[in-house]
Amino acid sequence: MAEIQSNGYISIREHIVKNWNKIVLLDASNKQIFSTTIDGTKARWAHTRSKEERVTGVNDFGEPITEQVEVESNPVLEISLKITGANVSIPSTVQKIQVLDTQNRIMTEETFTPFTFKTAQDELTLNVKIQVPQQTA
């Protein structure tokens, strides 16, 4: 059986960052309380990336044109979500976060200690870490 090389994992991580684009918060009965896209407003990709020089084309003389591009070289992808009670109905309690893809399929989900929004000023910050490839202890 063939093994995925490091560039294969970079490609998988690039696919995840491009296509896993929605966050959903749920209550204890799996009722949706909040959702947003991962667009940098309330939710954003927060992990570090490296830069790599890649060939992006050729000039009129057939010579390669290179460009510095960000590469998903970090095996731990991280999504940071920050919302306040102003973003949900008050009171609301959330305890599960889901990450969905462009077709609204659940790609990953985690439960956490329940958090109740009691006022518009209450603030919740969640970080979802996705390890590709997953390392076992």
PDB file of C-alpha atoms in Angstrom:
ATOM      1  CA  MET A   1       0.000   0.000   0.000  1.00  0.00           C
ATOM      2  CA  ALA A   2       1.349   3.434  -0.924  1.00  0.00           C
ATOM      3  CA  GLU A   3       2.022   5.989   1.797  1.00  0.00           C
ATOM      4  CA  ILE A   4       1.026   9.647   1.524  1.00  0.00           C
ATOM      5  CA  GLN A   5       4.074  11.903   1.253  1.00  0.00           C
ATOM      6  CA  SER A   6       4.394  15.320   2.951  1.00  0.00           C
ATOM      7  CA  ASN A   7       3.133  17.144  -0.169  1.00  0.00           C
ATOM      8  CA  GLY A   8       0.055  14.924  -0.080  1.00  0.00           C
ATOM      9  CA  TYR A   9      -0.724  16.080   3.454  1.00  0.00           C
ATOM     10  CA  ILE A  10      -0.153  19.706   2.426  1.00  0.00           C
ATOM     11  CA  SER A  11      -2.666  19.174  -0.396  1.00  0.00           C
ATOM     12  CA  ILE A  12      -5.196  17.643   2.020  1.00  0.00           C
ATOM     13  CA  ARG A  13      -4.773  20.565   4.437  1.00  0.00           C
ATOM     14  CA  GLU A  14      -5.171  23.075   1.576  1.00  0.00           C
ATOM     15  CA  HIS A  15      -8.405  21.313   0.589  1.00  0.00           C
ATOM     16  CA  ILE A  16      -9.679  21.491   4.176  1.00  0.00           C
ATOM     17  CA  VAL A  17      -8.949  25.225   4.537  1.00  0.00           C
ATOM     18  CA  LYS A  18     -10.586  25.969   1.184  1.00  0.00           C
ATOM     19  CA  ASN A  19     -13.674  23.771   1.595  1.00  0.00           C
ATOM     20  CA  TRP A  20     -14.481  23.493   5.291  1.00  0.00           C
ATOM     21  CA  ASN A  21     -16.153  26.871   5.560  1.00  0.00           C
ATOM     22  CA  LYS A  22     -18.925  26.883   8.158  1.00  0.00           C
ATOM     23  CA  ILE A  23     -19.143  26.722  11.962  1.00  0.00           C
ATOM     24  CA  VAL A  24     -22.298  25.684  13.836  1.00  0.00           C
ATOM     25  CA  LEU A  25     -22.916  25.855  17.596  1.00  0.00           C
ATOM     26  CA  LEU A  26     -25.513  23.512  19.083  1.00  0.00           C
ATOM     27  CA  ASP A  27     -27.253  23.092  22.422  1.00  0.00           C
ATOM     28  CA  ALA A  28     -27.658  19.857  24.426  1.00  0.00           C
ATOM     29  CA  SER A  29     -30.546  18.688  22.207  1.00  0.00           C
ATOM     30  CA  ASN A  30     -28.512  19.360  19.009  1.00  0.00           C
ATOM     31  CA  LYS A  31     -30.609  22.429  18.172  1.00  0.00           C
ATOM     32  CA  GLN A  32     -28.634  24.973  16.160  1.00  0.00           C
ATOM     33  CA  ILE A  33     -28.039  28.131  18.197  1.00  0.00           C
ATOM     34  CA  PHE A  34     -25.548  29.927  15.935  1.00  0.00           C
ATOM     35  CA  SER A  35     -23.806  29.517  12.586  1.00  0.00           C
ATOM     36  CA  THR A  36     -21.281  31.522  10.611  1.00  0.00           C
ATOM     37  CA  THR A  37     -18.853  31.128   7.755  1.00  0.00           C
ATOM     38  CA  ILE A  38     -15.112  30.924   8.323  1.00  0.00           C
ATOM     39  CA  ASP A  39     -14.438  34.242   6.631  1.00  0.00           C
ATOM     40  CA  GLY A  40     -12.386  36.168   9.180  1.00  0.00           C
ATOM     41  CA  THR A  41     -15.340  38.007  10.715  1.00  0.00           C
ATOM     42  CA  LYS A  42     -16.437  35.818  13.627  1.00  0.00           C
ATOM     43  CA  ALA A  43     -14.513  32.675  12.661  1.00  0.00           C
ATOM     44  CA  ARG A  44     -11.109  32.447  11.027  1.00  0.00           C
ATOM     45  CA  TRP A  45      -8.308  30.012  10.312  1.00  0.00           C
ATOM     46  CA  ALA A  46      -5.772  30.863  13.037  1.00  0.00           C
ATOM     47  CA  HIS A  47      -2.843  28.453  12.560  1.00  0.00           C
ATOM     48  CA  THR A  48       0.547  29.486  11.206  1.00  0.00           C
ATOM     49  CA  ARG A  49       1.498  28.843   7.605  1.00  0.00           C
ATOM     50  CA  SER A  50       4.881  28.784   5.931  1.00  0.00           C
ATOM     51  CA  LYS A  51       5.885  30.427   2.671  1.00  0.00           C
ATOM     52  CA  GLU A  52       7.315  28.473  -0.198  1.00  0.00           C
ATOM     53  CA  GLU A  53       8.516  29.486  -3.624  1.00  0.00           C
ATOM     54  CA  ARG A  54       6.416  27.770  -6.284  1.00  0.00           C
ATOM     55  CA  VAL A  55       6.434  27.853 -10.061  1.00  0.00           C
ATOM     56  CA  THR A  56       3.260  29.653 -11.146  1.00  0.00           C
ATOM     57  CA  GLY A  57       3.850  29.751 -14.890  1.00  0.00           C
ATOM     58  CA  VAL A  58       6.413  30.446 -17.591  1.00  0.00           C
ATOM     59  CA  ASN A  59       7.446  33.669 -19.296  1.00  0.00           C
ATOM     60  CA  ASP A  60       7.672  34.283 -23.052  1.00  0.00           C
ATOM     61  CA  PHE A  61      11.122  32.667 -23.082  1.00  0.00           C
ATOM     62  CA  GLY A  62       9.908  29.452 -21.447  1.00  0.00           C
ATOM     63  CA  GLU A  63      11.572  30.296 -18.151  1.00  0.00           C
ATOM     64  CA  PRO A  64       9.714  29.484 -14.942  1.00  0.00           C
ATOM     65  CA  ILE A  65       7.944  32.277 -13.082  1.00  0.00           C
ATOM     66  CA  THR A  66       8.048  31.739  -9.344  1.00  0.00           C
ATOM     67  CA  GLU A  67       6.057  33.299  -6.550  1.00  0.00           C
ATOM     68  CA  GLN A  68       6.081  33.100  -2.749  1.00  0.00           C
ATOM     69  CA  VAL A  69       2.853  31.395  -1.663  1.00  0.00           C
ATOM     70  CA  GLU A  70       1.481  30.410   1.729  1.00  0.00           C
ATOM     71  CA  VAL A  71       1.583  26.657   2.276  1.00  0.00           C
ATOM     72  CA  GLU A  72      -0.476  24.636   4.747  1.00  0.00           C
ATOM     73  CA  SER A  73       2.660  23.052   6.183  1.00  0.00           C
ATOM     74  CA  ASN A  74       1.409  23.071   9.784  1.00  0.00           C
ATOM     75  CA  PRO A  75      -0.009  19.615  10.623  1.00  0.00           C
ATOM     76  CA  VAL A  76      -2.398  21.252  13.116  1.00  0.00           C
ATOM     77  CA  LEU A  77      -5.056  23.418  11.490  1.00  0.00           C
ATOM     78  CA  GLU A  78      -6.843  25.757  13.891  1.00  0.00           C
ATOM     79  CA  ILE A  79     -10.143  27.603  13.633  1.00  0.00           C
ATOM     80  CA  SER A  80     -10.825  30.403  16.106  1.00  0.00           C
ATOM     81  CA  LEU A  81     -14.428  31.479  16.782  1.00  0.00           C
ATOM     82  CA  LYS A  82     -15.358  34.525  18.863  1.00  0.00           C
ATOM     83  CA  ILE A  83     -18.990  35.491  19.459  1.00  0.00           C
ATOM     84  CA  THR A  84     -21.024  37.428  22.000  1.00  0.00           C
ATOM     85  CA  GLY A  85     -24.513  37.139  23.406  1.00  0.00           C
ATOM     86  CA  ALA A  86     -25.540  39.765  20.849  1.00  0.00           C
ATOM     87  CA  ASN A  87     -25.128  37.047  18.180  1.00  0.00           C
ATOM     88  CA  VAL A  88     -27.643  34.623  19.731  1.00  0.00           C
ATOM     89  CA  SER A  89     -31.037  34.605  21.422  1.00  0.00           C
ATOM     90  CA  ILE A  90     -30.724  35.323  25.146  1.00  0.00           C
ATOM     91  CA  PRO A  91     -30.544  33.102  27.131  1.00  0.00           C
ATOM     92  CA  SER A  92     -28.878  30.355  25.080  1.00  0.00           C
ATOM     93  CA  THR A  93     -26.618  27.515  26.147  1.00  0.00           C
ATOM     94  CA  VAL A  94     -24.183  25.933  23.697  1.00  0.00           C
ATOM     95  CA  GLN A  95     -22.069  22.821  24.168  1.00  0.00           C
ATOM     96  CA  LYS A  96     -21.168  21.452  20.753  1.00  0.00           C
ATOM     97  CA  ILE A  97     -19.319  22.908  17.787  1.00  0.00           C
ATOM     98  CA  GLN A  98     -19.404  21.486  14.259  1.00  0.00           C
ATOM     99  CA  VAL A  99     -17.311  22.324  11.221  1.00  0.00           C
ATOM    100  CA  LEU A 100     -19.171  21.881   7.921  1.00  0.00           C
ATOM    101  CA  ASP A 101     -17.960  21.805   4.340  1.00  0.00           C
ATOM    102  CA  THR A 102     -19.311  23.654   1.300  1.00  0.00           C
ATOM    103  CA  GLN A 103     -22.085  21.039   0.974  1.00  0.00           C
ATOM    104  CA  ASN A 104     -23.121  21.423   4.658  1.00  0.00           C
ATOM    105  CA  ARG A 105     -21.760  17.995   5.593  1.00  0.00           C
ATOM    106  CA  ILE A 106     -20.376  17.659   9.123  1.00  0.00           C
ATOM    107  CA  MET A 107     -16.613  17.254   8.827  1.00  0.00           C
ATOM    108  CA  THR A 108     -15.802  17.315  12.546  1.00  0.00           C
ATOM    109  CA  GLU A 109     -17.542  18.052  15.819  1.00  0.00           C
ATOM    110  CA  GLU A 110     -16.587  18.466  19.449  1.00  0.00           C
ATOM    111  CA  THR A 111     -18.486  18.845  22.670  1.00  0.00           C
ATOM    112  CA  PHE A 112     -17.292  21.245  25.351  1.00  0.00           C
ATOM    113  CA  THR A 113     -18.345  22.418  28.793  1.00  0.00           C
ATOM    114  CA  PRO A 114     -21.756  24.100  28.371  1.00  0.00           C
ATOM    115  CA  PHE A 115     -21.620  27.893  28.087  1.00  0.00           C
ATOM    116  CA  THR A 116     -24.697  30.062  28.660  1.00  0.00           C
ATOM    117  CA  PHE A 117     -25.136  33.461  27.061  1.00  0.00           C
ATOM    118  CA  LYS A 118     -27.112  35.466  29.630  1.00  0.00           C
ATOM    119  CA  THR A 119     -26.422  38.991  28.347  1.00  0.00           C
ATOM    120  CA  ALA A 120     -25.462  40.564  25.034  1.00  0.00           C
ATOM    121  CA  GLN A 121     -22.002  41.249  26.497  1.00  0.00           C
ATOM    122  CA  ASP A 122     -21.213  37.609  27.325  1.00  0.00           C
ATOM    123  CA  GLU A 123     -18.359  36.423  25.123  1.00  0.00           C
ATOM    124  CA  LEU A 124     -17.306  32.948  24.014  1.00  0.00           C
ATOM    125  CA  THR A 125     -14.061  32.085  22.247  1.00  0.00           C
ATOM    126  CA  LEU A 126     -13.552  28.559  20.935  1.00  0.00           C
ATOM    127  CA  ASN A 127     -10.573  27.073  19.126  1.00  0.00           C
ATOM    128  CA  VAL A 128     -10.977  23.924  17.054  1.00  0.00           C
ATOM    129  CA  LYS A 129      -7.762  22.067  16.248  1.00  0.00           C
ATOM    130  CA  ILE A 130      -7.654  19.577  13.383  1.00  0.00           C
ATOM    131  CA  GLN A 131      -4.519  17.461  13.034  1.00  0.00           C
ATOM    132  CA  VAL A 132      -3.622  16.191   9.539  1.00  0.00           C
ATOM    133  CA  PRO A 133      -2.305  13.564   9.726  1.00  0.00           C
ATOM    134  CA  GLN A 134      -3.666  12.698  13.141  1.00  0.00           C
ATOM    135  CA  GLN A 135      -0.955  11.609  15.553  1.00  0.00           C
ATOM    136  CA  THR A 136      -1.787   8.883  18.037  1.00  0.00           C
ATOM    137  CA  ALA A 137      -0.268   8.889  21.484  1.00  0.00           C
TER     138      ALA A 137
END
